[in-house]
Amino acid sequence: MDFRRVKEYFSWLYYQYQIISCCSVLEPWERSMFNTILLTIVAMVVYTAYVFIPIHIRLAWEFFSKICGYHSAVST
């Protein structure tokens, strides 16, 4: 892929984002506020998933291993 096609693809994705989220009808300060809030929410979801999913997987592994008769605990 050449650089021009990649640039056009990202431009198309950004255009789709603006159309879907109705950012194209907002004023510039409203658009920046909306994007800031959206980016903050996405960052918090990613961070929370990064921190808590491994803990829940470990707890689920221990729970199901006890049910299935495999009593060796995961070392911490």
PDB file of N, CA and C in Angstrom, residues 36-62:
ATOM      1  N   THR A  36     -12.931  15.364  23.383  1.00  0.00           N
ATOM      2  CA  THR A  36     -12.196  15.218  24.633  1.00  0.00           C
ATOM      3  C   THR A  36     -12.925  14.288  25.592  1.00  0.00           C
ATOM      4  N   ILE A  37     -14.214  14.470  25.725  1.00  0.00           N
ATOM      5  CA  ILE A  37     -15.005  13.612  26.619  1.00  0.00           C
ATOM      6  C   ILE A  37     -15.006  12.174  26.111  1.00  0.00           C
ATOM      7  N   LEU A  38     -15.183  11.992  24.812  1.00  0.00           N
ATOM      8  CA  LEU A  38     -15.186  10.648  24.236  1.00  0.00           C
ATOM      9  C   LEU A  38     -13.836   9.963  24.422  1.00  0.00           C
ATOM     10  N   LEU A  39     -12.760  10.687  24.184  1.00  0.00           N
ATOM     11  CA  LEU A  39     -11.419  10.119  24.352  1.00  0.00           C
ATOM     12  C   LEU A  39     -11.162   9.760  25.815  1.00  0.00           C
ATOM     13  N   THR A  40     -11.636  10.586  26.732  1.00  0.00           N
ATOM     14  CA  THR A  40     -11.470  10.301  28.157  1.00  0.00           C
ATOM     15  C   THR A  40     -12.222   9.035  28.549  1.00  0.00           C
ATOM     16  N   ILE A  41     -13.439   8.883  28.068  1.00  0.00           N
ATOM     17  CA  ILE A  41     -14.230   7.691  28.380  1.00  0.00           C
ATOM     18  C   ILE A  41     -13.566   6.439  27.808  1.00  0.00           C
ATOM     19  N   VAL A  42     -13.100   6.506  26.577  1.00  0.00           N
ATOM     20  CA  VAL A  42     -12.440   5.351  25.958  1.00  0.00           C
ATOM     21  C   VAL A  42     -11.164   5.002  26.718  1.00  0.00           C
ATOM     22  N   ALA A  43     -10.395   6.007  27.115  1.00  0.00           N
ATOM     23  CA  ALA A  43      -9.165   5.751  27.869  1.00  0.00           C
ATOM     24  C   ALA A  43      -9.462   5.100  29.207  1.00  0.00           C
ATOM     25  N   MET A  44     -10.516   5.536  29.891  1.00  0.00           N
ATOM     26  CA  MET A  44     -10.869   4.930  31.180  1.00  0.00           C
ATOM     27  C   MET A  44     -11.326   3.488  31.012  1.00  0.00           C
ATOM     28  N   VAL A  45     -12.069   3.200  29.959  1.00  0.00           N
ATOM     29  CA  VAL A  45     -12.522   1.822  29.712  1.00  0.00           C
ATOM     30  C   VAL A  45     -11.331   0.918  29.411  1.00  0.00           C
ATOM     31  N   VAL A  46     -10.404   1.388  28.592  1.00  0.00           N
ATOM     32  CA  VAL A  46      -9.223   0.583  28.255  1.00  0.00           C
ATOM     33  C   VAL A  46      -8.372   0.344  29.497  1.00  0.00           C
ATOM     34  N   TYR A  47      -8.152   1.365  30.299  1.00  0.00           N
ATOM     35  CA  TYR A  47      -7.358   1.209  31.525  1.00  0.00           C
ATOM     36  C   TYR A  47      -8.023   0.241  32.494  1.00  0.00           C
ATOM     37  N   THR A  48      -9.327   0.373  32.679  1.00  0.00           N
ATOM     38  CA  THR A  48     -10.045  -0.511  33.594  1.00  0.00           C
ATOM     39  C   THR A  48      -9.982  -1.952  33.109  1.00  0.00           C
ATOM     40  N   ALA A  49     -10.132  -2.158  31.815  1.00  0.00           N
ATOM     41  CA  ALA A  49     -10.039  -3.512  31.266  1.00  0.00           C
ATOM     42  C   ALA A  49      -8.630  -4.072  31.464  1.00  0.00           C
ATOM     43  N   TYR A  50      -7.615  -3.242  31.273  1.00  0.00           N
ATOM     44  CA  TYR A  50      -6.231  -3.677  31.430  1.00  0.00           C
ATOM     45  C   TYR A  50      -5.940  -4.069  32.876  1.00  0.00           C
ATOM     46  N   VAL A  51      -6.515  -3.362  33.822  1.00  0.00           N
ATOM     47  CA  VAL A  51      -6.237  -3.622  35.228  1.00  0.00           C
ATOM     48  C   VAL A  51      -7.066  -4.787  35.762  1.00  0.00           C
ATOM     49  N   PHE A  52      -8.351  -4.847  35.441  1.00  0.00           N
ATOM     50  CA  PHE A  52      -9.239  -5.780  36.126  1.00  0.00           C
ATOM     51  C   PHE A  52      -9.495  -7.092  35.398  1.00  0.00           C
ATOM     52  N   ILE A  53      -9.345  -7.165  34.094  1.00  0.00           N
ATOM     53  CA  ILE A  53      -9.627  -8.426  33.392  1.00  0.00           C
ATOM     54  C   ILE A  53      -8.685  -9.547  33.827  1.00  0.00           C
ATOM     55  N   PRO A  54      -7.366  -9.308  33.972  1.00  0.00           N
ATOM     56  CA  PRO A  54      -6.518 -10.415  34.449  1.00  0.00           C
ATOM     57  C   PRO A  54      -6.910 -10.936  35.831  1.00  0.00           C
ATOM     58  N   ILE A  55      -7.354 -10.050  36.709  1.00  0.00           N
ATOM     59  CA  ILE A  55      -7.777 -10.475  38.045  1.00  0.00           C
ATOM     60  C   ILE A  55      -9.007 -11.380  37.945  1.00  0.00           C
ATOM     61  N   HIS A  56      -9.969 -10.987  37.121  1.00  0.00           N
ATOM     62  CA  HIS A  56     -11.187 -11.792  36.976  1.00  0.00           C
ATOM     63  C   HIS A  56     -10.903 -13.126  36.289  1.00  0.00           C
ATOM     64  N   ILE A  57      -9.989 -13.133  35.351  1.00  0.00           N
ATOM     65  CA  ILE A  57      -9.630 -14.398  34.694  1.00  0.00           C
ATOM     66  C   ILE A  57      -8.991 -15.344  35.709  1.00  0.00           C
ATOM     67  N   ARG A  58      -8.100 -14.819  36.561  1.00  0.00           N
ATOM     68  CA  ARG A  58      -7.465 -15.651  37.574  1.00  0.00           C
ATOM     69  C   ARG A  58      -8.495 -16.204  38.561  1.00  0.00           C
ATOM     70  N   LEU A  59      -9.419 -15.343  39.001  1.00  0.00           N
ATOM     71  CA  LEU A  59     -10.446 -15.803  39.941  1.00  0.00           C
ATOM     72  C   LEU A  59     -11.363 -16.839  39.298  1.00  0.00           C
ATOM     73  N   ALA A  60     -11.722 -16.640  38.037  1.00  0.00           N
ATOM     74  CA  ALA A  60     -12.560 -17.622  37.340  1.00  0.00           C
ATOM     75  C   ALA A  60     -11.811 -18.941  37.166  1.00  0.00           C
ATOM     76  N   TRP A  61     -10.508 -18.875  36.874  1.00  0.00           N
ATOM     77  CA  TRP A  61      -9.708 -20.093  36.730  1.00  0.00           C
ATOM     78  C   TRP A  61      -9.682 -20.868  38.039  1.00  0.00           C
ATOM     79  N   GLU A  62      -9.472 -20.170  39.152  1.00  0.00           N
ATOM     80  CA  GLU A  62      -9.460 -20.835  40.446  1.00  0.00           C
ATOM     81  C   GLU A  62     -10.824 -21.439  40.775  1.00  0.00           C
TER      82      GLU A  62
END
